[in-house]
Short mmCIF file of C-alpha atoms in Angstrom, two decimals:
data_model
loop_
_atom_site.label_atom_id
_atom_site.label_comp_id
_atom_site.label_asym_id
_atom_site.label_seq_id
_atom_site.Cartn_x
_atom_site.Cartn_y
_atom_site.Cartn_z
CA MET A 1 59.39 126.06 68.67
CA ASN A 2 55.99 125.93 66.96
CA TYR A 3 57.30 128.23 64.23
CA GLU A 4 60.26 125.94 63.52
CA ILE A 5 57.97 122.90 63.42
CA THR A 6 55.70 124.70 60.94
CA LEU A 7 58.69 125.55 58.73
CA ILE A 8 60.03 121.99 58.75
CA THR A 9 56.59 120.51 58.01
CA THR A 10 56.06 122.97 55.14
CA MET A 11 59.47 122.09 53.73
CA ALA A 12 58.76 118.36 53.95
CA ILE A 13 55.45 118.68 52.09
CA SER A 14 57.06 120.84 49.39
CA ILE A 15 59.96 118.40 49.01
CA LEU A 16 57.56 115.48 48.53
CA PHE A 17 55.56 117.51 45.99
CA ALA A 18 58.69 118.56 44.08
CA LEU A 19 60.09 115.02 44.04
CA SER A 20 56.80 113.75 42.63
CA LEU A 21 57.20 116.09 39.65
CA ASN A 22 60.89 115.22 39.41
CA PHE A 23 59.91 111.56 39.00
CA ILE A 24 57.84 112.49 35.95
CA LYS A 25 60.07 115.18 34.47
CA GLY A 26 63.51 114.18 35.71
CA PHE A 27 63.28 110.43 35.35
CA CYS A 28 61.09 110.08 32.26
CA GLY A 29 61.44 113.45 30.51
CA GLN A 30 57.71 114.33 30.56
CA ILE A 31 56.89 117.98 31.12
CA SER A 32 53.92 118.89 33.32
CA LEU A 33 52.66 122.44 33.77
CA GLY A 34 49.58 121.38 35.72
CA HIS A 35 51.07 119.29 38.50
CA ALA A 36 49.31 121.33 41.20
CA ALA A 37 46.00 119.85 40.04
CA PHE A 38 47.05 116.39 41.27
CA MET A 39 48.07 117.81 44.62
CA GLY A 40 44.71 119.57 44.70
CA VAL A 41 42.83 116.32 44.06
CA GLY A 42 44.64 114.72 46.98
CA ALA A 43 44.02 117.71 49.25
CA TYR A 44 40.33 117.97 48.44
CA THR A 45 39.85 114.19 48.77
CA SER A 46 41.39 114.20 52.23
CA ALA A 47 39.53 117.37 53.28
CA VAL A 48 36.12 116.07 52.16
CA LEU A 49 36.63 112.72 53.88
CA MET A 50 37.75 114.39 57.12
CA VAL A 51 35.17 117.18 57.28
CA LYS A 52 32.07 115.61 55.74
CA TYR A 53 32.55 111.94 56.67
CA HIS A 54 34.70 112.32 59.82
CA ILE A 55 37.31 109.85 58.62
CA PRO A 56 40.67 110.11 60.45
CA PHE A 57 43.45 111.75 58.48
CA LEU A 58 45.73 108.72 58.11
CA TYR A 59 42.87 106.73 56.53
CA THR A 60 42.29 109.45 53.96
CA VAL A 61 45.88 109.37 52.60
CA PRO A 62 45.45 106.19 50.50
CA PHE A 63 42.29 107.64 48.96
CA SER A 64 44.13 110.85 48.12
CA ALA A 65 46.84 108.84 46.37
CA LEU A 66 44.22 106.70 44.60
CA PHE A 67 42.13 109.55 43.17
CA ALA A 68 45.17 111.59 42.16
CA GLY A 69 46.58 108.45 40.52
CA ILE A 70 43.34 107.83 38.64
CA LEU A 71 43.47 111.37 37.27
CA GLY A 72 47.11 110.64 36.43
CA VAL A 73 46.05 107.60 34.41
CA VAL A 74 43.50 109.66 32.46
CA VAL A 75 45.92 112.50 31.75
CA GLY A 76 48.78 110.07 31.12
CA LEU A 77 46.80 108.11 28.54
CA ALA A 78 45.73 111.32 26.83
CA SER A 79 49.34 112.53 26.79
CA LEU A 80 50.94 109.43 25.28
CA ARG A 81 50.51 110.69 21.73
CA VAL A 82 51.84 114.20 22.38
CA ARG A 83 55.30 115.49 23.24
CA GLU A 84 57.06 118.59 24.52
CA ASP A 85 55.02 121.73 23.71
CA PHE A 86 51.75 119.85 23.14
CA LEU A 87 52.26 117.85 26.35
CA ALA A 88 52.92 121.08 28.27
CA ILE A 89 49.69 122.61 26.93
CA THR A 90 47.72 119.44 27.73
CA THR A 91 48.89 119.31 31.34
CA MET A 92 48.45 123.07 31.73
CA GLY A 93 44.82 122.66 30.70
CA VAL A 94 44.30 120.14 33.50
CA VAL A 95 45.06 122.63 36.26
CA PHE A 96 42.73 125.27 34.79
CA LEU A 97 40.00 122.63 34.42
CA PHE A 98 40.50 121.47 38.01
CA VAL A 99 40.29 125.00 39.44
CA GLY A 100 37.23 125.76 37.30
CA ILE A 101 35.38 122.65 38.49
CA VAL A 102 36.22 123.24 42.15
CA ARG A 103 35.01 126.85 42.01
CA GLN A 104 31.62 125.73 40.67
CA GLN A 105 30.98 122.91 43.14
CA ASP A 106 29.30 123.88 46.41
CA TYR A 107 30.01 120.36 47.70
CA LEU A 108 33.72 121.21 47.46
CA GLY A 109 33.28 124.60 49.07
CA GLY A 110 33.19 126.61 45.85
CA GLU A 111 35.14 129.87 46.01
CA VAL A 112 35.37 129.67 49.80
CA GLY A 113 37.02 126.24 49.95
CA ILE A 114 36.87 123.77 52.82
CA SER A 115 37.90 124.78 56.32
CA ALA A 116 37.20 123.48 59.83
CA ILE A 117 39.61 120.59 59.28
CA LYS A 118 40.47 119.15 62.69
CA ALA A 119 44.05 119.22 63.91
CA SER A 120 45.98 115.96 63.71
CA PRO A 121 45.65 113.78 66.83
CA LEU A 122 49.40 113.14 66.42
CA GLY A 123 50.09 116.74 67.37
CA LYS A 124 52.33 119.11 65.44
CA VAL A 125 55.52 117.24 66.26
CA GLY A 126 54.05 113.82 65.44
CA PHE A 127 52.61 115.08 62.16
CA MET A 128 55.97 116.66 61.27
CA TRP A 129 57.68 113.29 61.70
CA VAL A 130 55.03 111.60 59.53
CA CYS A 131 55.82 114.10 56.77
CA ILE A 132 59.56 113.57 57.16
CA LEU A 133 59.09 109.79 57.12
CA LEU A 134 57.09 109.90 53.89
CA VAL A 135 59.75 112.11 52.29
CA GLY A 136 62.46 109.67 53.37
CA VAL A 137 60.55 106.68 51.97
CA PHE A 138 60.01 108.35 48.61
CA ILE A 139 63.65 109.51 48.40
CA ALA A 140 64.75 105.92 49.05
CA PHE A 141 62.32 104.69 46.38
CA CYS A 142 63.61 107.24 43.84
CA ALA A 143 67.21 106.28 44.61
CA TRP A 144 66.37 102.60 44.15
CA VAL A 145 64.61 103.27 40.83
CA LYS A 146 67.55 105.33 39.59
CA LYS A 147 70.02 102.49 40.26
CA SER A 148 67.77 99.68 39.03
CA TRP A 149 67.02 98.44 35.52
CA MET A 150 63.96 100.70 35.59
CA GLY A 151 66.28 103.69 35.90
CA PHE A 152 68.02 102.59 32.72
CA VAL A 153 64.64 102.30 31.01
CA TYR A 154 63.58 105.79 32.09
CA LYS A 155 66.92 107.32 31.12
CA SER A 156 66.62 105.74 27.68
CA ILE A 157 63.12 107.17 27.25
CA ALA A 158 64.18 110.61 28.47
CA ASP A 159 67.19 110.67 26.12
CA ASP A 160 65.40 109.44 22.99
CA GLU A 161 62.02 107.71 22.83
CA ASP A 162 62.58 106.39 19.31
CA VAL A 163 65.86 104.72 20.25
CA ALA A 164 64.21 103.29 23.37
CA ARG A 165 61.54 101.68 21.18
CA LEU A 166 64.24 100.18 18.96
CA LEU A 167 65.75 98.63 22.10
CA GLY A 168 62.42 96.90 22.71
CA ILE A 169 61.23 99.13 25.55
CA ASP A 170 57.48 99.58 25.89
CA VAL A 171 57.72 103.37 26.04
CA ALA A 172 54.00 104.04 26.49
CA ARG A 173 53.71 101.66 29.42
CA TYR A 174 56.69 103.05 31.33
CA LYS A 175 55.72 106.66 30.68
CA LEU A 176 52.30 105.87 32.12
CA TYR A 177 53.90 104.19 35.14
CA ALA A 178 55.99 107.31 35.81
CA PHE A 179 52.99 109.59 35.46
CA VAL A 180 50.83 107.51 37.81
CA ILE A 181 53.55 107.21 40.46
CA GLY A 182 54.32 110.93 40.30
CA THR A 183 50.69 112.02 40.46
CA SER A 184 49.84 109.58 43.27
CA VAL A 185 52.68 110.95 45.40
CA ALA A 186 51.48 114.48 44.59
CA GLY A 187 48.08 113.37 45.93
CA ILE A 188 49.73 112.25 49.17
CA ALA A 189 51.46 115.64 49.41
CA GLY A 190 48.01 117.21 48.95
CA ALA A 191 46.59 115.21 51.85
CA LEU A 192 49.48 116.38 54.03
CA TYR A 193 48.84 119.96 52.89
CA ALA A 194 45.17 119.75 53.89
CA GLN A 195 46.03 118.44 57.35
CA HIS A 196 48.89 120.89 57.88
CA PHE A 197 47.09 124.09 56.87
CA ARG A 198 43.61 122.78 57.83
CA PHE A 199 42.15 124.55 54.80
CA VAL A 200 41.96 123.90 51.05
CA GLY A 201 40.76 126.32 48.39
CA PRO A 202 40.89 126.64 44.60
CA ASP A 203 43.60 129.32 44.75
CA SER A 204 45.92 126.94 46.59
CA PHE A 205 46.37 124.65 43.58
CA GLY A 206 46.39 126.88 40.53
CA PHE A 207 48.83 127.54 37.71
CA ILE A 208 51.15 129.62 39.93
CA GLU A 209 51.68 126.61 42.22
CA SER A 210 52.46 124.45 39.17
CA ILE A 211 55.11 126.95 38.07
CA SER A 212 56.46 127.15 41.61
CA VAL A 213 57.04 123.40 41.86
CA LEU A 214 58.53 123.35 38.36
CA ALA A 215 60.96 126.07 39.49
CA MET A 216 62.02 123.85 42.39
CA VAL A 217 62.80 121.00 40.00
CA ILE A 218 64.63 123.21 37.50
CA VAL A 219 66.65 125.03 40.16
CA GLY A 220 67.57 121.79 41.93
CA GLY A 221 68.48 120.05 38.70
CA VAL A 222 66.10 117.93 36.65
CA GLY A 223 66.54 114.31 37.70
CA SER A 224 68.67 115.15 40.75
CA ILE A 225 67.15 113.80 43.96
CA GLY A 226 69.43 115.73 46.31
CA GLY A 227 69.33 118.93 44.28
CA VAL A 228 65.54 119.01 44.04
CA THR A 229 65.26 118.24 47.77
CA ILE A 230 67.47 121.20 48.68
CA ALA A 231 65.82 123.57 46.18
CA ALA A 232 62.32 122.64 47.38
CA ALA A 233 63.32 123.13 51.01
CA VAL A 234 64.78 126.58 50.35
CA LEU A 235 62.17 127.89 47.92
CA SER A 236 59.24 126.66 50.01
CA VAL A 237 60.24 128.69 53.07
CA LEU A 238 61.48 131.82 51.29
CA PRO A 239 57.95 133.32 51.01
CA MET A 240 57.54 132.73 54.77
CA LEU A 241 60.83 134.40 55.62
CA ILE A 242 61.03 137.22 53.08
CA GLN A 243 57.95 139.38 52.43
CA PHE A 244 59.10 140.43 48.94
CA VAL A 245 59.17 136.81 47.76
CA ASP A 246 55.69 136.22 49.14
CA GLU A 247 54.23 139.30 47.43
CA TYR A 248 55.94 138.72 44.07
CA LYS A 249 56.13 134.92 44.11
CA ILE A 250 55.38 134.35 40.43
CA LEU A 251 57.84 137.08 39.42
CA VAL A 252 60.64 135.66 41.58
CA TYR A 253 60.05 132.05 40.50
CA GLY A 254 59.71 133.05 36.86
CA GLY A 255 62.98 134.95 37.07
CA LEU A 256 64.66 131.93 38.65
CA LEU A 257 63.42 129.72 35.81
CA LEU A 258 64.78 132.09 33.17
CA PHE A 259 68.11 132.41 34.99
CA MET A 260 68.56 128.65 35.42
CA MET A 261 67.54 127.80 31.87
CA ARG A 262 70.02 130.36 30.54
CA PHE A 263 73.03 129.81 32.80
CA ALA A 264 72.55 126.40 34.43
CA PRO A 265 70.01 124.18 32.66
CA ASP A 266 71.32 121.18 34.62
CA GLY A 267 70.60 122.77 37.98
CA LEU A 268 72.22 124.70 40.77
CA ALA A 269 74.93 122.12 41.43
CA SER A 270 76.18 122.32 37.85
CA PHE A 271 76.15 126.14 38.05
CA ILE A 272 78.32 126.13 41.18
CA GLN A 273 80.66 123.60 39.58
CA LYS A 274 80.91 125.74 36.45
CA ILE A 275 81.84 128.84 38.48
CA THR A 276 84.46 126.88 40.41
CA VAL A 277 86.04 125.49 37.23
CA ASP A 278 86.06 128.96 35.58
CA LYS A 279 87.89 130.46 38.59
CA LYS A 280 90.55 127.80 38.41
#
């Protein structure tokens, strides 16, 4: 039973993390190759507050969202003037900078990281339901945004920024909103990660993790809430179930990205639909 609870909790955290990137990439068309850094900020914030200041986990979550969101504002403002390849390079630099800073700071555990995080007083089952609840709330929020006027605004920006400006949309402001919301939720996912695994280290939030979450979004279908949820759930537990995937994670995820971009750039659902139509 404990194993199943661990799997479900891991899936829930990964889904929340993937949906946070999907909000940035899928809704607003902004690429991010350093999204793991924002999760790392949230994880380290929660871990430091719990271990060094003995603050209960639930009280650390808002701070994790806040600090990850602040970093999102900084990166978002810096990224407003760049697009596509330059934006990818900018966000990729963030994750390398984050890992480099963490490794050099003894206060943050340096190379060793921060351990000795106390187990949640809610217990494994209670904590699992907290994770599931947060995923459900964010899915509902994403669905509401998609159907609201804000969804129209984001779709316009994702399709063509110049046309969106001609329509009178404040592109810079809404792009920044998307980036801050996405990074704040990634910070919450980081806090959940710290409590779930009871350890945070620099290797947990590097470039490989950024590629892994991007693979979840691409495989699920950029902008698809249901598709990304399913892809994140499956891909997050594969390394735990299949040893080959765990040992060659970057190879497997990289291959998935290449496959999806070549044969199904709109996601797994479109690929299945294409096969079905071809057979008919």
